[in-house]
Tab-separated table of N, CA and C in Angstrom:
chain	number	residue	atom	x	y	z
E	1	MET	N	-116.611	-99.858	27.478
E	1	MET	CA	-116.676	-101.039	28.309
E	1	MET	C	-116.576	-102.256	27.404
E	2	SER	N	-115.814	-103.250	27.849
E	2	SER	CA	-115.644	-104.473	27.083
E	2	SER	C	-116.114	-105.658	27.905
E	3	ALA	N	-116.943	-106.471	27.299
E	3	ALA	CA	-117.349	-107.720	27.926
E	3	ALA	C	-116.399	-108.798	27.435
E	4	LEU	N	-115.822	-109.515	28.365
E	4	LEU	CA	-114.885	-110.574	27.998
E	4	LEU	C	-115.609	-111.910	27.955
E	5	ALA	N	-115.303	-112.696	26.940
E	5	ALA	CA	-115.898	-114.021	26.812
E	5	ALA	C	-114.867	-115.133	26.933
E	6	THR	N	-113.581	-114.782	26.782
E	6	THR	CA	-112.525	-115.794	26.849
E	6	THR	C	-111.318	-115.271	27.621
E	7	ALA	N	-110.516	-116.204	28.100
E	7	ALA	CA	-109.280	-115.833	28.792
E	7	ALA	C	-108.312	-115.147	27.829
E	8	LYS	N	-108.331	-115.536	26.571
E	8	LYS	CA	-107.460	-114.931	25.563
E	8	LYS	C	-107.757	-113.429	25.444
E	9	GLN	N	-109.029	-113.059	25.518
E	9	GLN	CA	-109.398	-111.644	25.471
E	9	GLN	C	-108.846	-110.908	26.692
E	10	ALA	N	-108.903	-111.540	27.848
E	10	ALA	CA	-108.370	-110.930	29.067
E	10	ALA	C	-106.860	-110.746	28.940
E	11	SER	N	-106.191	-111.738	28.375
E	11	SER	CA	-104.750	-111.649	28.166
E	11	SER	C	-104.409	-110.427	27.319
E	12	HIS	N	-105.116	-110.265	26.224
E	12	HIS	CA	-104.887	-109.121	25.329
E	12	HIS	C	-105.199	-107.802	26.048
E	13	LEU	N	-106.295	-107.768	26.786
E	13	LEU	CA	-106.679	-106.558	27.518
E	13	LEU	C	-105.614	-106.160	28.529
E	14	PHE	N	-105.123	-107.118	29.320
E	14	PHE	CA	-104.115	-106.807	30.337
E	14	PHE	C	-102.827	-106.289	29.707
E	15	ALA	N	-102.367	-106.941	28.655
E	15	ALA	CA	-101.120	-106.525	28.008
E	15	ALA	C	-101.272	-105.147	27.366
E	16	THR	N	-102.385	-104.932	26.676
E	16	THR	CA	-102.620	-103.644	26.015
E	16	THR	C	-102.719	-102.512	27.024
E	17	ARG	N	-103.442	-102.749	28.091
E	17	ARG	CA	-103.615	-101.717	29.120
E	17	ARG	C	-102.286	-101.413	29.809
E	18	ARG	N	-101.543	-102.466	30.140
E	18	ARG	CA	-100.239	-102.286	30.793
E	18	ARG	C	-99.317	-101.429	29.927
E	19	LYS	N	-99.290	-101.724	28.641
E	19	LYS	CA	-98.437	-100.967	27.720
E	19	LYS	C	-98.917	-99.527	27.572
E	20	ALA	N	-100.233	-99.323	27.558
E	20	ALA	CA	-100.779	-97.967	27.462
E	20	ALA	C	-100.387	-97.134	28.681
E	21	LEU	N	-100.265	-97.793	29.814
E	21	LEU	CA	-99.849	-97.099	31.044
E	21	LEU	C	-98.330	-96.991	31.156
E	22	ARG	N	-97.640	-97.496	30.130
E	22	ARG	CA	-96.177	-97.483	30.087
E	22	ARG	C	-95.555	-98.210	31.280
E	23	LEU	N	-96.152	-99.335	31.609
E	23	LEU	CA	-95.634	-100.176	32.683
E	23	LEU	C	-95.009	-101.418	32.066
E	24	SER	N	-93.894	-101.832	32.596
E	24	SER	CA	-93.285	-103.081	32.155
E	24	SER	C	-93.925	-104.232	32.936
E	25	GLN	N	-93.689	-105.429	32.461
E	25	GLN	CA	-94.157	-106.587	33.228
E	25	GLN	C	-93.496	-106.597	34.606
E	26	ALA	N	-92.245	-106.189	34.675
E	26	ALA	CA	-91.536	-106.135	35.956
E	26	ALA	C	-92.200	-105.131	36.908
E	27	ASP	N	-92.639	-103.982	36.384
E	27	ASP	CA	-93.324	-102.979	37.213
E	27	ASP	C	-94.589	-103.573	37.830
E	28	VAL	N	-95.388	-104.200	37.004
E	28	VAL	CA	-96.651	-104.782	37.477
E	28	VAL	C	-96.365	-105.913	38.453
E	29	ALA	N	-95.417	-106.758	38.122
E	29	ALA	CA	-95.070	-107.877	38.997
E	29	ALA	C	-94.640	-107.397	40.381
E	30	THR	N	-93.819	-106.367	40.420
E	30	THR	CA	-93.368	-105.821	41.698
E	30	THR	C	-94.548	-105.353	42.530
E	31	ARG	N	-95.476	-104.671	41.892
E	31	ARG	CA	-96.659	-104.166	42.612
E	31	ARG	C	-97.572	-105.299	43.073
E	32	LEU	N	-97.536	-106.420	42.364
E	32	LEU	CA	-98.334	-107.580	42.760
E	32	LEU	C	-97.599	-108.468	43.767
E	33	GLY	N	-96.290	-108.213	43.945
E	33	GLY	CA	-95.501	-109.011	44.876
E	33	GLY	C	-95.099	-110.364	44.315
E	34	ILE	N	-94.940	-110.441	42.986
E	34	ILE	CA	-94.528	-111.682	42.340
E	34	ILE	C	-93.370	-111.388	41.395
E	35	SER	N	-92.770	-112.427	40.858
E	35	SER	CA	-91.657	-112.235	39.926
E	35	SER	C	-92.177	-111.835	38.551
E	36	GLN	N	-91.281	-111.242	37.762
E	36	GLN	CA	-91.656	-110.852	36.404
E	36	GLN	C	-92.025	-112.081	35.584
E	37	SER	N	-91.296	-113.169	35.755
E	37	SER	CA	-91.598	-114.380	34.982
E	37	SER	C	-92.968	-114.953	35.351
E	38	ARG	N	-93.324	-114.888	36.626
E	38	ARG	CA	-94.657	-115.353	37.052
E	38	ARG	C	-95.734	-114.453	36.463
E	39	TYR	N	-95.507	-113.149	36.483
E	39	TYR	CA	-96.499	-112.244	35.897
E	39	TYR	C	-96.642	-112.506	34.404
E	40	SER	N	-95.541	-112.740	33.722
E	40	SER	CA	-95.580	-113.040	32.293
E	40	SER	C	-96.470	-114.257	32.031
E	41	GLU	N	-96.334	-115.277	32.871
E	41	GLU	CA	-97.173	-116.472	32.751
E	41	GLU	C	-98.651	-116.136	32.959
E	42	LEU	N	-98.932	-115.314	33.959
E	42	LEU	CA	-100.326	-114.954	34.253
E	42	LEU	C	-100.937	-114.087	33.156
E	43	GLU	N	-100.140	-113.187	32.593
E	43	GLU	CA	-100.637	-112.337	31.518
E	43	GLU	C	-100.932	-113.187	30.273
E	44	ALA	N	-100.122	-114.197	30.041
E	44	ALA	CA	-100.313	-115.075	28.885
E	44	ALA	C	-101.449	-116.068	29.110
E	45	ALA	N	-101.684	-116.448	30.357
E	45	ALA	CA	-102.716	-117.435	30.684
E	45	ALA	C	-103.514	-116.956	31.891
E	46	PRO	N	-104.347	-115.924	31.716
E	46	PRO	CA	-105.050	-115.321	32.854
E	46	PRO	C	-106.051	-116.238	33.547
E	47	GLU	N	-106.367	-117.368	32.944
E	47	GLU	CA	-107.273	-118.305	33.618
E	47	GLU	C	-106.651	-118.886	34.886
E	48	ARG	N	-105.361	-118.667	35.071
E	48	ARG	CA	-104.657	-119.156	36.261
E	48	ARG	C	-104.585	-118.129	37.389
E	49	ILE	N	-105.144	-116.958	37.195
E	49	ILE	CA	-105.105	-115.901	38.204
E	49	ILE	C	-106.177	-116.162	39.260
E	50	THR	N	-105.774	-116.040	40.518
E	50	THR	CA	-106.764	-116.159	41.589
E	50	THR	C	-107.670	-114.927	41.564
E	51	LEU	N	-108.844	-115.057	42.119
E	51	LEU	CA	-109.777	-113.935	42.140
E	51	LEU	C	-109.177	-112.743	42.876
E	52	ASP	N	-108.522	-112.990	43.989
E	52	ASP	CA	-107.907	-111.914	44.760
E	52	ASP	C	-106.869	-111.172	43.922
E	53	ARG	N	-106.019	-111.925	43.219
E	53	ARG	CA	-104.983	-111.300	42.390
E	53	ARG	C	-105.617	-110.597	41.187
E	54	LEU	N	-106.695	-111.159	40.634
E	54	LEU	CA	-107.398	-110.525	39.511
E	54	LEU	C	-107.947	-109.161	39.918
E	55	ILE	N	-108.532	-109.089	41.079
E	55	ILE	CA	-109.066	-107.816	41.580
E	55	ILE	C	-107.936	-106.805	41.766
E	56	THR	N	-106.826	-107.247	42.343
E	56	THR	CA	-105.674	-106.366	42.542
E	56	THR	C	-105.100	-105.904	41.210
E	57	LEU	N	-104.954	-106.833	40.259
E	57	LEU	CA	-104.401	-106.496	38.946
E	57	LEU	C	-105.280	-105.503	38.204
E	58	THR	N	-106.579	-105.735	38.197
E	58	THR	CA	-107.445	-104.816	37.465
E	58	THR	C	-107.405	-103.420	38.090
E	59	ALA	N	-107.369	-103.336	39.397
E	59	ALA	CA	-107.274	-102.034	40.058
E	59	ALA	C	-105.947	-101.359	39.713
E	60	LEU	N	-104.877	-102.130	39.716
E	60	LEU	CA	-103.557	-101.602	39.383
E	60	LEU	C	-103.533	-101.042	37.963
E	61	LEU	N	-104.267	-101.682	37.063
E	61	LEU	CA	-104.319	-101.239	35.670
E	61	LEU	C	-105.407	-100.188	35.416
E	62	GLY	N	-106.062	-99.744	36.490
E	62	GLY	CA	-107.103	-98.727	36.340
E	62	GLY	C	-108.387	-99.283	35.734
E	63	LEU	N	-108.619	-100.568	35.952
E	63	LEU	CA	-109.816	-101.222	35.439
E	63	LEU	C	-110.666	-101.681	36.616
E	64	GLU	N	-111.873	-102.085	36.348
E	64	GLU	CA	-112.708	-102.662	37.389
E	64	GLU	C	-113.461	-103.863	36.829
E	65	ILE	N	-113.803	-104.746	37.728
E	65	ILE	CA	-114.568	-105.930	37.355
E	65	ILE	C	-116.029	-105.646	37.694
E	66	VAL	N	-116.901	-105.889	36.743
E	66	VAL	CA	-118.321	-105.688	36.959
E	66	VAL	C	-119.032	-106.995	36.641
E	67	VAL	N	-119.833	-107.467	37.576
E	67	VAL	CA	-120.626	-108.666	37.350
E	67	VAL	C	-122.079	-108.222	37.320
E	68	GLN	N	-122.728	-108.559	36.230
E	68	GLN	CA	-124.118	-108.142	36.080
E	68	GLN	C	-124.868	-109.176	35.273
E	69	ASP	N	-126.178	-109.042	35.265
E	69	ASP	CA	-126.980	-109.933	34.444
E	69	ASP	C	-126.567	-109.784	32.993
E	70	LYS	N	-126.505	-110.891	32.306
E	70	LYS	CA	-126.161	-110.873	30.895
E	70	LYS	C	-127.314	-110.276	30.115
E	71	GLN	N	-126.967	-109.382	29.204
E	71	GLN	CA	-127.978	-108.751	28.372
E	71	GLN	C	-128.494	-109.764	27.365
E	72	THR	N	-129.779	-109.803	27.230
E	72	THR	CA	-130.362	-110.694	26.230
E	72	THR	C	-131.020	-109.850	25.171
E	73	THR	N	-130.977	-110.334	23.961
E	73	THR	CA	-131.638	-109.615	22.884
E	73	THR	C	-133.024	-110.205	22.689
E	74	SER	N	-133.938	-109.372	22.518
E	74	SER	CA	-135.318	-109.798	22.322
E	74	SER	C	-135.561	-110.010	20.838
E	75	ARG	N	-135.859	-111.224	20.484
E	75	ARG	CA	-136.154	-111.535	19.089
E	75	ARG	C	-137.580	-112.054	18.988
E	76	LYS	N	-138.314	-111.462	18.113
E	76	LYS	CA	-139.677	-111.917	17.903
E	76	LYS	C	-139.662	-113.073	16.929
E	77	SER	N	-140.424	-114.056	17.236
E	77	SER	CA	-140.536	-115.205	16.364
E	77	SER	C	-141.360	-114.832	15.133
E	78	GLU	N	-140.960	-115.386	14.015
E	78	GLU	CA	-141.712	-115.142	12.803
E	78	GLU	C	-142.948	-116.023	12.734
E	79	TRP	N	-143.076	-116.940	13.642
E	79	TRP	CA	-144.190	-117.871	13.616
E	79	TRP	C	-145.352	-117.303	14.313
């Protein structure tokens, strides 16, 4: 499981996963109902993806979105 902190990480994750599944950008775009050039833009700048399209894309790539409480590390003060 990977926790994403930036859109750049999401961009890398989407491209890597798509390639691992041997899907072209055109394949994914067709399944999303958009053009290949539009998908290329979204993969490069995922901060522009609507929530609905993000959910569809992650499912298409065999991924899921999980929202949960952020894990905190317990640090004891030296004082």
